[in-house]
Amino acid sequence: MFAAISMSRNPREDDSMSNKIPHRIGLSAAILLCFSLAGNVYAGNLVLEAQTMDRSADPCTDFVQFANGKWLAANPVPADRARYGAYDEVTERNLSALKTIAEDAAAGTTKGAAATLVGAFYRSGTDEARIEAAGLKPLAAELAGIDAVGTRAELIAIIAHQHRRGINSVFTFFVDQDAKNTQRYIPQLAQGGLGLPDRDYYLKGDAKTRVIRSKYVAHVARMFGLLGDAPAQARLNAATVMALETGLARASMTKVQLRDPQATYHLMGVAGLARRSGYRGWAGYFRHIGLAAPGDVNVAQPKFFAQAGHMLAATALPQWKTYLRWQLINATAKDLAQPLVEADFDFYGRTLAGTKELQPRWKRVLITIDHTAGEALGELYVEKFFGPAAKAGALDMVANIKLAMRDRIASLEWMGAATKQQAMKKLDTLVVKIGYPDVWRDYRALRIDDASFAANTLRANAFEFARGLAKLGKPIDRKEWGMTPPTVNAYYNPTMNEMVFPAGILQPPLFHVDADAAANYGNTGATIGHELTHAFDDEGRQFDADGNLKSWWTKEDEKNFLRRVSGIEKQFDEFAPIDAIHINGKLTAGENIADLGGLKIALQALKKSLAGKPQPADIDGLTVDQRFFVAYAQSFRENMRSEKLRLQLATDPHAPAKYRVIGPLANMPEFADAFACTGNRSPLRPAGQRVNIW
């Protein structure tokens, strides 16, 4: 429901600093802490890395190379990654810090409920001998339940059971705010049930997509073989899965269609769902997930549920049982014995993303813990890696950026007074969360032990499912977070009208209170501006100050806004990063609007913060404005495998990193002025084509 951006930067690693940190914290953790301990570090190095620039490049004609050239040449994609950029650098250091935390918890060095949970979870995931010896035993009860299905009623019951365990067979269920009445939680049903990344992988006819489909079917057959099926039967089962998933894909909305919140809001009761879908088993489904009387339900894609309902009623039970076995093993393979882990990685890592090697087990285990019980891990993380100075500095920057946004709204020539008043109201009521939750999640009802990593993961999924159900009928929890504290990311949630910045994104080299202001505003400031602009992008602007999906625009202002949005869609449609595959301007519109708006707002906030003060001197031969833009570009430095790039272009609402730099800058005369770009060297689009929204 919320939009998010990944922005991160990497500090210059100084090996001498690591000697100042106690050994038990670890080298990577030391890098995160070193700037607060080494008072003599030059502030200009805290965020912007001048030594990674390529000064031989012309900033006007190839700014990405100018800002990042030496880094790009020196940092090829590691074998265990599909891409490597600033985001990944910080994530790697966070993982190393979390490894130390988890190892201390596993050894009993750290005390408390969070440490007990994390320690047991980590021990279960790193006990390779036990995992290999167990084989498929952790799935025995699940497989037996599928095998026992003999009626349509038992079919929907086992689907409900899988949903409660975090396995989204056929469709997806979750609890969230009612988009048009955000003071209440309601059940939500959405399309799902596919093993490939998107519906288009089942339906497109180009050669590369056909090859991926063929490899997917072979992968599914391989997994059935690992479940014990004979080769011929495994191939038949894979064909069954492909046929069922293709049927679901044909009725699924596209990624672009899913971006329209009005198109995914259809409130109805169980009786209405039964009528619309032609399937009578919905009451049984809700009963089996624990909702005897679900009340109003948002059915996001009625067309999809009509198709799913038809298939649930008409497709033979043996075919469904085959599909459910696949869904089970596909969801759990990464937590099981090595042959299953390798097979899963071979398709989803190597084939789809081009990754050469599997990540070490300890990384994979930490990622799983973060995804399933992340606030326990986060509670331990913030004790070591997030202090009050960082929070205060971030809040100060947020305040300045909100003031800059207020100024920009007031000065918009295309928006009338009535709409401006509502925009100001939304801006004034927007909530900001920094660092970590005020109230930590209570995991006392979650049983985690040393016995089975896969069983722990399934129980953690079940805990989260039950936690979601428990929200129904209760007041909105405005203290809840949608990301864990170590996450190097941020998000805006329109139904809460809030933007959230975890501790992981608010530390060196992403942000430091003593860093050069221009660099701080160019990276973290642009991140804050980006999330703030999401409140007013083509999706966010449809939600009012209370988070309700309700128009607050005059017809004329809406028309003016949409005309400007079409301009940024057309601009990004022109970019073709690989194999003549163009960026989808409609799919990426929200992120592109937020990138451009966030950068403009951050620059204006920087100017306001420096007003009335002595202007900062040049640093590393760069003026204030130049440092601002270089820091922004360095946040998007990234090398990526071609397979991953194709996957991103097909499925991701974010444009590839390079274009998130050159796209906004082509609309900003401030950039051309900063680097004296004139004539044929100017990167600016013609004046009549430049996009200026917020």
Tab-separated table of N, CA and C in Angstrom, residues 34-163:
chain	number	residue	atom	x	y	z
A	34	CYS	N	32.503	4.605	13.482
A	34	CYS	CA	33.783	5.298	13.571
A	34	CYS	C	33.651	6.808	13.550
A	35	PHE	N	32.670	7.344	12.863
A	35	PHE	CA	32.604	8.790	12.745
A	35	PHE	C	32.214	9.455	14.058
A	36	SER	N	31.493	8.754	14.897
A	36	SER	CA	31.126	9.351	16.174
A	36	SER	C	32.272	9.268	17.172
A	37	LEU	N	33.258	8.405	16.892
A	37	LEU	CA	34.358	8.235	17.830
A	37	LEU	C	35.615	8.977	17.402
A	38	ALA	N	35.757	9.223	16.122
A	38	ALA	CA	36.967	9.872	15.621
A	38	ALA	C	36.666	11.333	15.344
A	39	GLY	N	36.856	12.166	16.319
A	39	GLY	CA	36.460	13.558	16.211
A	39	GLY	C	37.254	14.351	15.201
A	40	ASN	N	38.415	13.853	14.795
A	40	ASN	CA	39.234	14.619	13.878
A	40	ASN	C	38.963	14.290	12.417
A	41	VAL	N	37.946	13.481	12.130
A	41	VAL	CA	37.638	13.161	10.741
A	41	VAL	C	37.073	14.397	10.055
A	42	TYR	N	37.545	14.684	8.853
A	42	TYR	CA	37.077	15.850	8.114
A	42	TYR	C	35.619	15.670	7.731
A	43	ALA	N	34.783	16.638	8.084
A	43	ALA	CA	33.339	16.498	7.908
A	43	ALA	C	32.947	16.248	6.464
A	44	GLY	N	33.716	16.785	5.522
A	44	GLY	CA	33.365	16.600	4.126
A	44	GLY	C	33.420	15.155	3.680
A	45	ASN	N	34.111	14.285	4.422
A	45	ASN	CA	34.226	12.884	4.047
A	45	ASN	C	33.125	12.015	4.639
A	46	LEU	N	32.279	12.580	5.470
A	46	LEU	CA	31.272	11.775	6.142
A	46	LEU	C	30.218	11.261	5.176
A	47	VAL	N	29.950	11.996	4.113
A	47	VAL	CA	28.878	11.634	3.202
A	47	VAL	C	29.384	11.590	1.764
A	48	LEU	N	29.809	12.728	1.236
A	48	LEU	CA	30.274	12.778	-0.147
A	48	LEU	C	31.688	12.219	-0.246
A	49	GLU	N	31.931	11.358	-1.239
A	49	GLU	CA	33.241	10.741	-1.430
A	49	GLU	C	33.888	11.285	-2.696
A	50	ALA	N	34.670	12.337	-2.539
A	50	ALA	CA	35.276	12.983	-3.703
A	50	ALA	C	36.253	12.065	-4.421
A	51	GLN	N	36.891	11.152	-3.683
A	51	GLN	CA	37.921	10.304	-4.292
A	51	GLN	C	37.339	9.262	-5.243
A	52	THR	N	36.031	9.063	-5.233
A	52	THR	CA	35.425	8.080	-6.142
A	52	THR	C	34.919	8.722	-7.427
A	53	MET	N	35.111	10.031	-7.565
A	53	MET	CA	34.661	10.738	-8.757
A	53	MET	C	35.655	10.558	-9.906
A	54	ASP	N	35.180	10.755	-11.121
A	54	ASP	CA	36.033	10.762	-12.306
A	54	ASP	C	36.063	12.186	-12.841
A	55	ARG	N	37.066	12.944	-12.428
A	55	ARG	CA	37.133	14.360	-12.794
A	55	ARG	C	37.433	14.565	-14.277
A	56	SER	N	37.828	13.496	-14.967
A	56	SER	CA	38.098	13.648	-16.396
A	56	SER	C	36.812	13.689	-17.217
A	57	ALA	N	35.703	13.237	-16.628
A	57	ALA	CA	34.424	13.252	-17.336
A	57	ALA	C	33.806	14.642	-17.276
A	58	ASP	N	33.017	14.963	-18.267
A	58	ASP	CA	32.327	16.251	-18.315
A	58	ASP	C	31.025	16.121	-17.523
A	59	PRO	N	30.858	16.868	-16.433
A	59	PRO	CA	29.635	16.735	-15.639
A	59	PRO	C	28.380	17.113	-16.414
A	60	CYS	N	28.530	17.907	-17.450
A	60	CYS	CA	27.361	18.344	-18.214
A	60	CYS	C	26.841	17.251	-19.143
A	61	THR	N	27.737	16.433	-19.680
A	61	THR	CA	27.329	15.423	-20.657
A	61	THR	C	27.295	14.007	-20.096
A	62	ASP	N	27.982	13.762	-18.976
A	62	ASP	CA	27.956	12.430	-18.359
A	62	ASP	C	28.156	12.587	-16.856
A	63	PHE	N	27.116	13.051	-16.201
A	63	PHE	CA	27.243	13.372	-14.783
A	63	PHE	C	27.408	12.125	-13.924
A	64	VAL	N	26.791	11.022	-14.313
A	64	VAL	CA	26.938	9.792	-13.537
A	64	VAL	C	28.400	9.356	-13.519
A	65	GLN	N	29.069	9.436	-14.656
A	65	GLN	CA	30.488	9.086	-14.709
A	65	GLN	C	31.318	10.079	-13.909
A	66	PHE	N	31.010	11.351	-14.017
A	66	PHE	CA	31.735	12.383	-13.275
A	66	PHE	C	31.638	12.136	-11.770
A	67	ALA	N	30.458	11.845	-11.278
A	67	ALA	CA	30.247	11.684	-9.837
A	67	ALA	C	30.714	10.331	-9.326
A	68	ASN	N	30.692	9.293	-10.193
A	68	ASN	CA	30.872	7.920	-9.711
A	68	ASN	C	31.886	7.092	-10.486
A	69	GLY	N	32.545	7.665	-11.464
A	69	GLY	CA	33.324	6.869	-12.405
A	69	GLY	C	34.339	5.940	-11.779
A	70	LYS	N	35.135	6.435	-10.839
A	70	LYS	CA	36.154	5.584	-10.227
A	70	LYS	C	35.514	4.484	-9.388
A	71	TRP	N	34.434	4.813	-8.723
A	71	TRP	CA	33.746	3.786	-7.929
A	71	TRP	C	33.186	2.693	-8.833
A	72	LEU	N	32.534	3.068	-9.922
A	72	LEU	CA	31.937	2.088	-10.826
A	72	LEU	C	32.993	1.143	-11.392
A	73	ALA	N	34.169	1.677	-11.708
A	73	ALA	CA	35.239	0.845	-12.255
A	73	ALA	C	35.821	-0.092	-11.209
A	74	ALA	N	35.828	0.337	-9.961
A	74	ALA	CA	36.482	-0.433	-8.896
A	74	ALA	C	35.554	-1.399	-8.183
A	75	ASN	N	34.261	-1.370	-8.498
A	75	ASN	CA	33.291	-2.172	-7.747
A	75	ASN	C	32.387	-2.985	-8.666
A	76	PRO	N	32.925	-4.027	-9.299
A	76	PRO	CA	32.057	-4.913	-10.084
A	76	PRO	C	31.071	-5.632	-9.164
A	77	VAL	N	30.038	-6.191	-9.753
A	77	VAL	CA	29.015	-6.877	-8.961
A	77	VAL	C	29.624	-8.133	-8.333
A	78	PRO	N	29.549	-8.287	-7.008
A	78	PRO	CA	30.059	-9.507	-6.374
A	78	PRO	C	29.309	-10.743	-6.865
A	79	ALA	N	29.947	-11.887	-6.744
A	79	ALA	CA	29.366	-13.124	-7.270
A	79	ALA	C	28.033	-13.467	-6.625
A	80	ASP	N	27.828	-13.061	-5.356
A	80	ASP	CA	26.588	-13.433	-4.666
A	80	ASP	C	25.524	-12.342	-4.747
A	81	ARG	N	25.681	-11.432	-5.709
A	81	ARG	CA	24.691	-10.370	-5.876
A	81	ARG	C	24.331	-10.188	-7.346
A	82	ALA	N	23.117	-9.681	-7.568
A	82	ALA	CA	22.679	-9.357	-8.922
A	82	ALA	C	22.985	-7.908	-9.264
A	83	ARG	N	23.208	-7.112	-8.250
A	83	ARG	CA	23.582	-5.717	-8.445
A	83	ARG	C	24.422	-5.302	-7.255
A	84	TYR	N	25.157	-4.229	-7.425
A	84	TYR	CA	25.943	-3.720	-6.310
A	84	TYR	C	26.017	-2.211	-6.423
A	85	GLY	N	25.521	-1.554	-5.395
A	85	GLY	CA	25.508	-0.105	-5.388
A	85	GLY	C	25.645	0.422	-3.982
A	86	ALA	N	25.388	1.700	-3.836
A	86	ALA	CA	25.501	2.330	-2.525
A	86	ALA	C	24.580	1.654	-1.516
A	87	TYR	N	23.374	1.345	-1.945
A	87	TYR	CA	22.423	0.633	-1.080
A	87	TYR	C	23.027	-0.668	-0.568
A	88	ASP	N	23.646	-1.414	-1.485
A	88	ASP	CA	24.170	-2.729	-1.128
A	88	ASP	C	25.393	-2.632	-0.229
A	89	GLU	N	26.203	-1.594	-0.417
A	89	GLU	CA	27.353	-1.398	0.466
A	89	GLU	C	26.903	-1.258	1.914
A	90	VAL	N	25.915	-0.410	2.126
A	90	VAL	CA	25.443	-0.181	3.490
A	90	VAL	C	24.736	-1.419	4.024
A	91	THR	N	23.975	-2.086	3.170
A	91	THR	CA	23.309	-3.317	3.589
A	91	THR	C	24.323	-4.367	4.022
A	92	GLU	N	25.420	-4.489	3.282
A	92	GLU	CA	26.448	-5.462	3.653
A	92	GLU	C	27.025	-5.150	5.028
A	93	ARG	N	27.279	-3.885	5.298
A	93	ARG	CA	27.812	-3.529	6.614
A	93	ARG	C	26.779	-3.763	7.707
A	94	ASN	N	25.525	-3.480	7.394
A	94	ASN	CA	24.482	-3.760	8.378
A	94	ASN	C	24.384	-5.253	8.668
A	95	LEU	N	24.501	-6.069	7.618
A	95	LEU	CA	24.451	-7.515	7.834
A	95	LEU	C	25.600	-7.976	8.722
A	96	SER	N	26.777	-7.417	8.511
A	96	SER	CA	27.911	-7.791	9.361
A	96	SER	C	27.676	-7.366	10.806
A	97	ALA	N	27.095	-6.185	10.988
A	97	ALA	CA	26.765	-5.743	12.344
A	97	ALA	C	25.724	-6.659	12.972
A	98	LEU	N	24.719	-7.033	12.191
A	98	LEU	CA	23.673	-7.917	12.694
A	98	LEU	C	24.219	-9.311	12.989
A	99	LYS	N	25.218	-9.733	12.227
A	99	LYS	CA	25.844	-11.038	12.486
A	99	LYS	C	26.456	-11.067	13.881
A	100	THR	N	27.162	-10.008	14.235
A	100	THR	CA	27.739	-9.930	15.574
A	100	THR	C	26.646	-9.951	16.637
A	101	ILE	N	25.580	-9.195	16.394
A	101	ILE	CA	24.459	-9.155	17.336
A	101	ILE	C	23.842	-10.542	17.493
A	102	ALA	N	23.594	-11.222	16.365
A	102	ALA	CA	22.955	-12.537	16.412
A	102	ALA	C	23.864	-13.582	17.051
A	103	GLU	N	25.154	-13.513	16.771
A	103	GLU	CA	26.083	-14.478	17.365
A	103	GLU	C	26.168	-14.290	18.875
A	104	ASP	N	26.175	-13.033	19.323
A	104	ASP	CA	26.165	-12.776	20.764
A	104	ASP	C	24.886	-13.317	21.398
A	105	ALA	N	23.763	-13.107	20.708
A	105	ALA	CA	22.491	-13.611	21.233
A	105	ALA	C	22.481	-15.135	21.257
A	106	ALA	N	23.003	-15.751	20.203
A	106	ALA	CA	23.027	-17.214	20.130
A	106	ALA	C	23.925	-17.822	21.197
A	107	ALA	N	24.992	-17.104	21.552
A	107	ALA	CA	25.921	-17.600	22.567
A	107	ALA	C	25.448	-17.308	23.987
A	108	GLY	N	24.356	-16.547	24.114
A	108	GLY	CA	23.846	-16.197	25.434
A	108	GLY	C	24.529	-15.006	26.056
A	109	THR	N	25.389	-14.326	25.285
A	109	THR	CA	26.095	-13.157	25.815
A	109	THR	C	25.142	-12.003	26.077
A	110	THR	N	24.156	-11.839	25.183
A	110	THR	CA	23.161	-10.776	25.319
A	110	THR	C	21.911	-11.351	25.973
A	111	LYS	N	21.356	-10.620	26.928
A	111	LYS	CA	20.199	-11.106	27.669
A	111	LYS	C	18.934	-10.363	27.244
A	112	GLY	N	17.784	-10.924	27.628
A	112	GLY	CA	16.507	-10.299	27.350
A	112	GLY	C	15.679	-11.116	26.377
A	113	ALA	N	14.379	-10.788	26.288
A	113	ALA	CA	13.457	-11.558	25.454
A	113	ALA	C	13.834	-11.493	23.984
A	114	ALA	N	14.197	-10.301	23.500
A	114	ALA	CA	14.557	-10.167	22.089
A	114	ALA	C	15.791	-10.998	21.765
A	115	ALA	N	16.781	-10.967	22.638
A	115	ALA	CA	18.006	-11.733	22.411
A	115	ALA	C	17.733	-13.232	22.443
A	116	THR	N	16.848	-13.667	23.331
A	116	THR	CA	16.510	-15.089	23.403
A	116	THR	C	15.883	-15.563	22.102
A	117	LEU	N	14.940	-14.773	21.571
A	117	LEU	CA	14.285	-15.140	20.315
A	117	LEU	C	15.285	-15.143	19.165
A	118	VAL	N	16.047	-14.063	19.025
A	118	VAL	CA	17.005	-13.961	17.926
A	118	VAL	C	18.057	-15.059	18.023
A	119	GLY	N	18.532	-15.324	19.229
A	119	GLY	CA	19.555	-16.344	19.410
A	119	GLY	C	19.087	-17.719	18.980
A	120	ALA	N	17.880	-18.109	19.395
A	120	ALA	CA	17.355	-19.423	19.023
A	120	ALA	C	17.101	-19.509	17.523
A	121	PHE	N	16.550	-18.451	16.951
A	121	PHE	CA	16.277	-18.425	15.509
A	121	PHE	C	17.590	-18.564	14.732
A	122	TYR	N	18.599	-17.832	15.157
A	122	TYR	CA	19.886	-17.861	14.456
A	122	TYR	C	20.559	-19.227	14.600
A	123	ARG	N	20.500	-19.801	15.787
A	123	ARG	CA	21.087	-21.136	15.970
A	123	ARG	C	20.403	-22.152	15.063
A	124	SER	N	19.078	-22.074	14.964
A	124	SER	CA	18.354	-23.042	14.135
A	124	SER	C	18.719	-22.898	12.662
A	125	GLY	N	18.983	-21.668	12.230
A	125	GLY	CA	19.294	-21.445	10.824
A	125	GLY	C	20.725	-21.741	10.439
A	126	THR	N	21.626	-21.700	11.399
A	126	THR	CA	23.041	-21.935	11.100
A	126	THR	C	23.499	-23.342	11.465
A	127	ASP	N	22.598	-24.167	11.973
A	127	ASP	CA	22.924	-25.561	12.301
A	127	ASP	C	22.751	-26.408	11.040
A	128	GLU	N	23.751	-26.358	10.173
A	128	GLU	CA	23.643	-27.020	8.874
A	128	GLU	C	23.469	-28.529	9.008
A	129	ALA	N	24.163	-29.128	9.939
A	129	ALA	CA	24.080	-30.585	10.083
A	129	ALA	C	22.650	-31.017	10.399
A	130	ARG	N	22.003	-30.299	11.305
A	130	ARG	CA	20.629	-30.657	11.663
A	130	ARG	C	19.685	-30.423	10.489
A	131	ILE	N	19.871	-29.326	9.770
A	131	ILE	CA	19.007	-29.023	8.625
A	131	ILE	C	19.152	-30.095	7.549
A	132	GLU	N	20.390	-30.509	7.266
A	132	GLU	CA	20.611	-31.532	6.242
A	132	GLU	C	20.039	-32.877	6.680
A	133	ALA	N	20.203	-33.207	7.943
A	133	ALA	CA	19.689	-34.485	8.439
A	133	ALA	C	18.164	-34.529	8.399
A	134	ALA	N	17.525	-33.380	8.606
A	134	ALA	CA	16.059	-33.336	8.640
A	134	ALA	C	15.452	-33.510	7.260
A	135	GLY	N	16.141	-33.057	6.215
A	135	GLY	CA	15.602	-33.191	4.864
A	135	GLY	C	14.244	-32.530	4.735
A	136	LEU	N	13.240	-33.325	4.341
A	136	LEU	CA	11.879	-32.818	4.156
A	136	LEU	C	10.998	-32.998	5.389
A	137	LYS	N	11.558	-33.500	6.489
A	137	LYS	CA	10.743	-33.763	7.677
A	137	LYS	C	9.981	-32.538	8.182
A	138	PRO	N	10.552	-31.318	8.111
A	138	PRO	CA	9.780	-30.163	8.582
A	138	PRO	C	8.483	-29.931	7.809
A	139	LEU	N	8.377	-30.525	6.609
A	139	LEU	CA	7.171	-30.341	5.792
A	139	LEU	C	6.238	-31.544	5.849
A	140	ALA	N	6.560	-32.537	6.644
A	140	ALA	CA	5.792	-33.784	6.622
A	140	ALA	C	4.315	-33.552	6.902
A	141	ALA	N	4.009	-32.791	7.941
A	141	ALA	CA	2.605	-32.558	8.285
A	141	ALA	C	1.907	-31.742	7.205
A	142	GLU	N	2.617	-30.781	6.631
A	142	GLU	CA	2.028	-29.949	5.578
A	142	GLU	C	1.719	-30.797	4.339
A	143	LEU	N	2.650	-31.644	3.947
A	143	LEU	CA	2.437	-32.502	2.782
A	143	LEU	C	1.309	-33.499	3.027
A	144	ALA	N	1.234	-34.018	4.238
A	144	ALA	CA	0.158	-34.962	4.568
A	144	ALA	C	-1.199	-34.279	4.496
A	145	GLY	N	-1.262	-33.034	4.933
A	145	GLY	CA	-2.518	-32.295	4.861
A	145	GLY	C	-2.988	-32.104	3.432
A	146	ILE	N	-2.058	-31.807	2.533
A	146	ILE	CA	-2.414	-31.661	1.115
A	146	ILE	C	-2.872	-33.000	0.553
A	147	ASP	N	-2.141	-34.042	0.870
A	147	ASP	CA	-2.462	-35.369	0.340
A	147	ASP	C	-3.845	-35.838	0.783
A	148	ALA	N	-4.290	-35.369	1.952
A	148	ALA	CA	-5.573	-35.821	2.497
A	148	ALA	C	-6.771	-35.113	1.882
A	149	VAL	N	-6.549	-34.082	1.079
A	149	VAL	CA	-7.671	-33.336	0.498
A	149	VAL	C	-8.481	-34.241	-0.423
A	150	GLY	N	-9.786	-34.318	-0.148
A	150	GLY	CA	-10.645	-35.167	-0.965
A	150	GLY	C	-11.931	-34.503	-1.397
A	151	THR	N	-12.189	-33.280	-0.911
A	151	THR	CA	-13.410	-32.559	-1.269
A	151	THR	C	-13.078	-31.096	-1.536
A	152	ARG	N	-14.025	-30.381	-2.159
A	152	ARG	CA	-13.834	-28.942	-2.403
A	152	ARG	C	-13.731	-28.181	-1.082
A	153	ALA	N	-14.484	-28.611	-0.087
A	153	ALA	CA	-14.424	-27.952	1.217
A	153	ALA	C	-13.043	-28.130	1.840
A	154	GLU	N	-12.467	-29.315	1.685
A	154	GLU	CA	-11.121	-29.548	2.218
A	154	GLU	C	-10.064	-28.786	1.422
A	155	LEU	N	-10.337	-28.559	0.134
A	155	LEU	CA	-9.406	-27.774	-0.687
A	155	LEU	C	-9.301	-26.345	-0.173
A	156	ILE	N	-10.430	-25.681	0.039
A	156	ILE	CA	-10.368	-24.291	0.505
A	156	ILE	C	-9.826	-24.235	1.930
A	157	ALA	N	-10.043	-25.300	2.704
A	157	ALA	CA	-9.503	-25.339	4.068
A	157	ALA	C	-7.982	-25.396	4.050
A	158	ILE	N	-7.396	-26.174	3.135
A	158	ILE	CA	-5.934	-26.273	3.101
A	158	ILE	C	-5.323	-25.001	2.519
A	159	ILE	N	-6.034	-24.341	1.600
A	159	ILE	CA	-5.563	-23.038	1.115
A	159	ILE	C	-5.541	-22.037	2.264
A	160	ALA	N	-6.601	-22.036	3.075
A	160	ALA	CA	-6.638	-21.155	4.245
A	160	ALA	C	-5.494	-21.481	5.200
A	161	HIS	N	-5.231	-22.760	5.394
A	161	HIS	CA	-4.127	-23.171	6.265
A	161	HIS	C	-2.796	-22.648	5.735
A	162	GLN	N	-2.576	-22.773	4.432
A	162	GLN	CA	-1.326	-22.265	3.868
A	162	GLN	C	-1.216	-20.755	4.036
A	163	HIS	N	-2.305	-20.049	3.849
A	163	HIS	CA	-2.274	-18.598	4.044
A	163	HIS	C	-1.866	-18.249	5.472
